[in-house]
Short mmCIF file of C-alpha atoms in Angstrom, two decimals:
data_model
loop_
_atom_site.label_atom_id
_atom_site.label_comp_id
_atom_site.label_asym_id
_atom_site.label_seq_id
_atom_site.Cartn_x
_atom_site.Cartn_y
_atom_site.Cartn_z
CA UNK A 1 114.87 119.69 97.87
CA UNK A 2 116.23 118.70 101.42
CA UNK A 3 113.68 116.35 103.00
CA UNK A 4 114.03 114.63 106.77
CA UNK A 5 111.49 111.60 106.75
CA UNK A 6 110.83 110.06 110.46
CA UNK A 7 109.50 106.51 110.50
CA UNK A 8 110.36 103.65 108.22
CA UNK A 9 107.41 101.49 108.97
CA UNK A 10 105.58 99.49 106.15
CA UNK A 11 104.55 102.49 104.28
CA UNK A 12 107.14 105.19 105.18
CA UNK A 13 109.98 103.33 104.35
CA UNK A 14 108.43 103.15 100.77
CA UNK A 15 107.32 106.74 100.84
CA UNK A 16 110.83 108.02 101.63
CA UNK A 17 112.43 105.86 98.75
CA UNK A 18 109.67 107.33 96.00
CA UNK A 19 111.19 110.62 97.28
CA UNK A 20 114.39 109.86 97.15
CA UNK A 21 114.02 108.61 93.56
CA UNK A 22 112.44 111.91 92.21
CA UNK A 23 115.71 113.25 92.92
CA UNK A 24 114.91 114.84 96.37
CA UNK A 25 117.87 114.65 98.50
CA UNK A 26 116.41 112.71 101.78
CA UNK A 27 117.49 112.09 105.20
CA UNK A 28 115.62 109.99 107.27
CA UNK A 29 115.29 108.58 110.72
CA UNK A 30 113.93 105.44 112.61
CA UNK A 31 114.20 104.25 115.84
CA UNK A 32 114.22 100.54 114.10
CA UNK A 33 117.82 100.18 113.81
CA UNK A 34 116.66 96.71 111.79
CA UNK A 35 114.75 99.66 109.26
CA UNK A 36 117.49 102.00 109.47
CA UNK A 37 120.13 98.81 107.85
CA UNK A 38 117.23 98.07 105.33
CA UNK A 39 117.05 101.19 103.75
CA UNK A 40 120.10 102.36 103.67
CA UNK A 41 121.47 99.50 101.72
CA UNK A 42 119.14 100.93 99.34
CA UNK A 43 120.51 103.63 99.14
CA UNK A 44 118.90 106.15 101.18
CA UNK A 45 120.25 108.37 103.55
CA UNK A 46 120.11 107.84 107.05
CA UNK A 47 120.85 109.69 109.98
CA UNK A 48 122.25 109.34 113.61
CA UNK A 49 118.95 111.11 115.28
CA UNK A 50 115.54 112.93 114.52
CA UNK A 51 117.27 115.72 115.37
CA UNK A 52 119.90 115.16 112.87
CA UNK A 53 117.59 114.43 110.05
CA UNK A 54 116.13 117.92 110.21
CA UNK A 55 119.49 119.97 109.68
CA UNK A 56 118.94 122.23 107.05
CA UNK A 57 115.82 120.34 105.70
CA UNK A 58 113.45 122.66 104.16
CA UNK A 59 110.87 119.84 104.36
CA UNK A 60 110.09 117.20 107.03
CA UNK A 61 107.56 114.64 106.87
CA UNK A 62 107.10 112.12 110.25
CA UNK A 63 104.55 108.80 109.27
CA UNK A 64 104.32 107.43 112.74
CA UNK A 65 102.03 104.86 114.92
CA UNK A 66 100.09 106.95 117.17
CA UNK A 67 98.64 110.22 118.65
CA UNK A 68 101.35 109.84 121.44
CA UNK A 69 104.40 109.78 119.29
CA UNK A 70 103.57 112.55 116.90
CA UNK A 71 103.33 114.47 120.13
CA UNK A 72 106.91 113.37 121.93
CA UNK A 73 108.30 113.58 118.61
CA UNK A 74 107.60 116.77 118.14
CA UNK A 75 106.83 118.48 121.52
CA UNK A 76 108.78 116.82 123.72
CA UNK A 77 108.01 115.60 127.38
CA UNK A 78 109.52 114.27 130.49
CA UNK A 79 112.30 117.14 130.40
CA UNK A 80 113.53 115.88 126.73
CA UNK A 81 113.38 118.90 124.02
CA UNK A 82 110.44 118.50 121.28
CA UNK A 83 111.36 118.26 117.50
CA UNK A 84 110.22 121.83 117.15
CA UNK A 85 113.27 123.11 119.23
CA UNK A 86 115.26 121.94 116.10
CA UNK A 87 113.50 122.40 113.09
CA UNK A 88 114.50 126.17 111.41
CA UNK A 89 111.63 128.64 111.48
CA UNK A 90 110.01 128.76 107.26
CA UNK A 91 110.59 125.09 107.58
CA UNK A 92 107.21 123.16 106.17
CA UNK A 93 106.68 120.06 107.89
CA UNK A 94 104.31 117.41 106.72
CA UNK A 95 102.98 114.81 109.20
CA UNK A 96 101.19 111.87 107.62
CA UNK A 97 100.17 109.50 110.51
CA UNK A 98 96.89 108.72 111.51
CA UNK A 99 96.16 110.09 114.84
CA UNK A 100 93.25 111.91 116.70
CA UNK A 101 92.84 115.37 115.21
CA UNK A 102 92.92 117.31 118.51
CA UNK A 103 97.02 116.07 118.70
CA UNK A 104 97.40 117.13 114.98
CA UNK A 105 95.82 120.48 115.91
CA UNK A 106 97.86 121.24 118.87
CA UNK A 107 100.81 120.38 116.98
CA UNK A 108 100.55 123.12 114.27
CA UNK A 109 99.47 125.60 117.07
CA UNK A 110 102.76 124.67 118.56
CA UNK A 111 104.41 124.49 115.39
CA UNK A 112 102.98 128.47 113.96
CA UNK A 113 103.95 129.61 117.34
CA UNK A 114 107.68 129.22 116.11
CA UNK A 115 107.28 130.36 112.82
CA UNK A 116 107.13 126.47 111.27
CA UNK A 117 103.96 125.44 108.86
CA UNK A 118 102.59 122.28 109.39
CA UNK A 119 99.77 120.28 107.92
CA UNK A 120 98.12 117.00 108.58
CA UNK A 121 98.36 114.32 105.79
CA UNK A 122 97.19 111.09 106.36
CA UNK A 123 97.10 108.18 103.56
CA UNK A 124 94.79 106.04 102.10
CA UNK A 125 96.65 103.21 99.79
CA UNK A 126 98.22 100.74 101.47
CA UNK A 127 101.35 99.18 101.38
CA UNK A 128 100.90 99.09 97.61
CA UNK A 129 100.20 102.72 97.15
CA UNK A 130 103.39 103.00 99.23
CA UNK A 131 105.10 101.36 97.03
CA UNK A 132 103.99 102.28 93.81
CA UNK A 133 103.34 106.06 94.78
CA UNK A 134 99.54 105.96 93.91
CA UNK A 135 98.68 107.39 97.69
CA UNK A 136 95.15 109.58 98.68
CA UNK A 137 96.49 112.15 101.01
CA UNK A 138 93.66 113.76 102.82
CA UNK A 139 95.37 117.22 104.22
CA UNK A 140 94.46 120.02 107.10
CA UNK A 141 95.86 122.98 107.10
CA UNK A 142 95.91 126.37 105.48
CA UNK A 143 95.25 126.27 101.54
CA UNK A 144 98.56 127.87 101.09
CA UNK A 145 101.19 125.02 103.00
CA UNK A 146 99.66 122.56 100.99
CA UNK A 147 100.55 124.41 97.89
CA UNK A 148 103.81 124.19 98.76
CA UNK A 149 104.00 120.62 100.13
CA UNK A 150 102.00 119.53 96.86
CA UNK A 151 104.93 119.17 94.25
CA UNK A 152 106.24 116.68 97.49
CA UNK A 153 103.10 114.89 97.83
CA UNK A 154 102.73 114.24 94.29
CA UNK A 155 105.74 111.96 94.42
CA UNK A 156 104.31 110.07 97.02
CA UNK A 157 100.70 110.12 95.99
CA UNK A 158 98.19 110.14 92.75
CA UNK A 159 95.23 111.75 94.77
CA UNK A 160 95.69 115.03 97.34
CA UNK A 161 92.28 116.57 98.70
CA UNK A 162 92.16 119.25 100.98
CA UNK A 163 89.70 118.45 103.55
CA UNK A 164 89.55 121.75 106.02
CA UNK A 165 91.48 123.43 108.41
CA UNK A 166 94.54 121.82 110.52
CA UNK A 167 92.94 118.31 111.65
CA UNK A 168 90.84 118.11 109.28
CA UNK A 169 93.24 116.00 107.27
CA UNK A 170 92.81 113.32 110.22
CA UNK A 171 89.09 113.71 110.34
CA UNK A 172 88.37 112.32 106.76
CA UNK A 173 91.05 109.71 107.44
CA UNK A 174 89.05 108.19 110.42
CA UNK A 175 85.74 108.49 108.35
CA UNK A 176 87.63 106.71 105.69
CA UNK A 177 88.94 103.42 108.26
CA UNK A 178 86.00 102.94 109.88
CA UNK A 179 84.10 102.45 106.36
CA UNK A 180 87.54 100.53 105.35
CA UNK A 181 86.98 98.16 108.55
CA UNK A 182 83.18 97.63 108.19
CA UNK A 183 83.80 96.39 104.20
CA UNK A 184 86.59 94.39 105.21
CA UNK A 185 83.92 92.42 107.95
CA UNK A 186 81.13 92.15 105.56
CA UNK A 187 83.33 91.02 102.74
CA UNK A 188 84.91 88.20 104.62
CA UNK A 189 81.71 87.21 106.07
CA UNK A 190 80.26 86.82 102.77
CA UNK A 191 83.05 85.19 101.51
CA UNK A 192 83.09 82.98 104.36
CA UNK A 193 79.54 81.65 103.56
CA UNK A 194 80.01 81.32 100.35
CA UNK A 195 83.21 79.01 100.78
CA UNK A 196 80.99 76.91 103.67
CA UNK A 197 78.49 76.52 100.70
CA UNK A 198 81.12 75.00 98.60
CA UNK A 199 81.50 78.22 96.32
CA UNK A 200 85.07 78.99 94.72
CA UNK A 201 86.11 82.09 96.24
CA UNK A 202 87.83 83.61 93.30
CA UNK A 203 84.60 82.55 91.15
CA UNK A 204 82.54 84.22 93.86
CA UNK A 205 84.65 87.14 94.37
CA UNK A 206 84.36 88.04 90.67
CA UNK A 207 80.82 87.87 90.85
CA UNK A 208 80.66 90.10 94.13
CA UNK A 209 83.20 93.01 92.09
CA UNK A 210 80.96 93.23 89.14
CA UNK A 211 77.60 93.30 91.10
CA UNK A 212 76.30 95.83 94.01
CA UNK A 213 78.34 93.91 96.78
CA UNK A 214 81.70 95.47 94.77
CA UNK A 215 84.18 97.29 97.04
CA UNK A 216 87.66 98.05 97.37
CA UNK A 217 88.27 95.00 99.09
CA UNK A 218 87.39 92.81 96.76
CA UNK A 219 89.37 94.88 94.00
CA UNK A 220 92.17 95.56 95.47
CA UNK A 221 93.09 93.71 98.82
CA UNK A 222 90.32 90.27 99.18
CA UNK A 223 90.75 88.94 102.29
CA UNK A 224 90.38 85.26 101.23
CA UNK A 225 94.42 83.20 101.05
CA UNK A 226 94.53 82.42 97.27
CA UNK A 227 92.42 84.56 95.50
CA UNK A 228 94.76 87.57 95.15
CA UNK A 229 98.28 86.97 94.82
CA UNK A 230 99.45 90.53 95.78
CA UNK A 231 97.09 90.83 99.04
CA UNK A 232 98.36 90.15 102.55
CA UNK A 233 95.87 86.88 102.75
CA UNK A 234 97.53 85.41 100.30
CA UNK A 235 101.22 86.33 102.39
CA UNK A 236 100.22 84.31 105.60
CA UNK A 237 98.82 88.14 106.01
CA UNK A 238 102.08 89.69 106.65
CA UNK A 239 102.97 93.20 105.96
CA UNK A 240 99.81 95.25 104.86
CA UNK A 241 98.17 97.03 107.47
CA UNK A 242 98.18 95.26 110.48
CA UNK A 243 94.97 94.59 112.91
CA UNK A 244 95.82 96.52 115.92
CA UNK A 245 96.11 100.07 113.11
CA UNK A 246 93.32 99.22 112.25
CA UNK A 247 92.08 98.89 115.75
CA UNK A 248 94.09 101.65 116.75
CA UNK A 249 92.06 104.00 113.76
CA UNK A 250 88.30 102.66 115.20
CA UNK A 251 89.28 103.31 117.84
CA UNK A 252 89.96 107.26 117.14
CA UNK A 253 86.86 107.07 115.26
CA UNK A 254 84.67 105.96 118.38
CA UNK A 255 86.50 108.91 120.26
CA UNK A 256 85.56 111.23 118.04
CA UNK A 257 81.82 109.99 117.35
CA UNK A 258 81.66 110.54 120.96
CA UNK A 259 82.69 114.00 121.30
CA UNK A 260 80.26 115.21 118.90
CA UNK A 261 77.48 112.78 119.64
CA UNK A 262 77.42 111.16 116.20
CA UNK A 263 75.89 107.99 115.59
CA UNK A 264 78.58 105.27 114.90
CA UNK A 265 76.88 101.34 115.84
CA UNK A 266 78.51 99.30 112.79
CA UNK A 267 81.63 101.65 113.64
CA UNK A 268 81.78 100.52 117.37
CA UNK A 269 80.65 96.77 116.36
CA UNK A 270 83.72 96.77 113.98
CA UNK A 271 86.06 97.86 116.70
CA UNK A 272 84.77 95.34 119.18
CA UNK A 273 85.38 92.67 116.43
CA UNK A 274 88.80 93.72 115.48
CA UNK A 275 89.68 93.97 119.52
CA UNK A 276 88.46 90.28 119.79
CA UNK A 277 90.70 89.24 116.66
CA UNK A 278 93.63 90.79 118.30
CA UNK A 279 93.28 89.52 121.63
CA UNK A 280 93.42 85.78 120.05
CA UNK A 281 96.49 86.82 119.14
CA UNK A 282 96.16 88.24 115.54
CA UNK A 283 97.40 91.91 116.15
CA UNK A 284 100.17 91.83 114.45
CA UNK A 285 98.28 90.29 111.15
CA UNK A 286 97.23 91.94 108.00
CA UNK A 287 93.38 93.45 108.83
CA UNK A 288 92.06 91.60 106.25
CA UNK A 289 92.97 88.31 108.30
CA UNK A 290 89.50 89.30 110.84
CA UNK A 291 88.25 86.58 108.23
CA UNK A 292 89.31 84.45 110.33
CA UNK A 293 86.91 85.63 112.97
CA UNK A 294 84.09 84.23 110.55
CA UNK A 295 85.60 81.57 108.92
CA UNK A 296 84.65 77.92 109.25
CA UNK A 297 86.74 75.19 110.51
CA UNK A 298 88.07 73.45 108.11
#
């Protein structure tokens, strides 16, 4: 199959290369000339323009930062031409950022208007699921376009759920985060009083896993330098998912609490912690570094 991929980040650039080794013929884009170089001296291919990845695709999948790039990407502004204008009517196109699901909804309305199906994907996984292909993808959209994007996503992911109608995809994503960011708090702050109380944290994070205070943090990604050699912490918290996604994902969560009067208080605390950890200069970190936010001085 002919695939255009748009964005190389930390888990596109994986995504794309999981594709491209199931035997999918891919094209992809990034404005990252630095990402561009990297993957293309793996082997994948890489073209001159977003425009130019989507000749002839019959698939295209964008993993990008924010609400407001899915939307220039694909519907233009500021008198340039959208995406749309160049991607061939029956085409199926497969967005898997995490943005607010009002954006993700306009774009398939814009999208059906020209005859192009489109679905919301977002990911739950990490850098790791990336990498190994073990992704959640949480889709919106009609029943039927994820039927056909599903022998795709299953190269790219172990889990696929659909969750609703287009946006929905991006609603469970958001519920998802904000329950991600509120375990990764408590777990460093528990962490971090165990380690004041002169507790091994590996010793203590064992006990944690195998007792009611177990979560995915501590199985998969503990914030704590040492006690995980594959998690960011134990990386100088590089790579991962960095703090200001995370903040970035709150924050859509806070939005959206708000529009349908929901009650969100650990939701909005997290945020306000996360947006303190970045402004002391940690936004570019690994989430799971907020552990320094609670952490005593050594």
């Amino acid at each position: 199959m002919k695939i255009a991929f748009i964005g190389l980040g930390n888990m596109g650039g994986p995504m794309a290369m999981n594709l491209k080794k199931a035997g999918h013929e891919v094209k992809a884009f990034d404005l990252s000339a630095e990402a561009c170089k990297k993957y293309a001296a793996e082997g994948l291919g890489i073209a001159s323009s977003a425009a130019d990845s989507v000749a002839g695709a019959e698939v295209v999948i964008s993993m990008l930062p924010a609400s407001a790039h899915v939307e220039g990407l694909f519907l233009g502004g500021a008198g340039k031409p959208g995406l749309l204008e160049s991607i061939a009517a029956g085409t199926l196109v497969i967005d898997s950022s995490t943005i607010a699901a009002a954006t993700s909804r306009k774009v398939a309305e814009a999208a059906a208007a020209k005859g192009i199906a489109m679905i919301d994907a977002p990911v739950s996984g990490g850098t790791g699921g990336a990498i190994a292909g073990t992704l959640t993808f949480m889709v919106g959209g009609e029943a039927k376009d994820l039927e056909r994007a599903r022998p795709v996503l299953e190269k790219m992911g172990a889990n696929i759920f659909h969750a609703g109608a287009a946006g929905a995809g991006q609603t469970a994503k958001i519920c998802n985060n904000m329950l991600l960011g509120i375990l990764m708090i408590g777990t460093s702050e528990a962490l971090a009083l165990g380690v004041a109380n002169g507790l091994d944290p590996k010793v203590l994070s064992e006990i944690m896993r195998r007792s009611s205070g177990g979560n995915w943090a501590l199985e998969k990604y503990n914030p704590m330098p040492g006690v995980m050699e594959t998690a960011p912490a134990s990386k100088n918290y590089a790579g991962g998912f960095g703090t200001d996604l995370m903040l970035k994902d709150l924050g859509l969560a806070q939005e959206n609490a708000t529009a349908v009067r929901a009650a969100t208080p650990l939701g909005g605390l997290a945020r306000s912690l996360y947006a303190a950890h970045s402004l002391a200069g940690h936004g570019a970190l690994d989430f799971s570094s907020v552990l320094k936010l609670v952490q005593k001085a050594s």
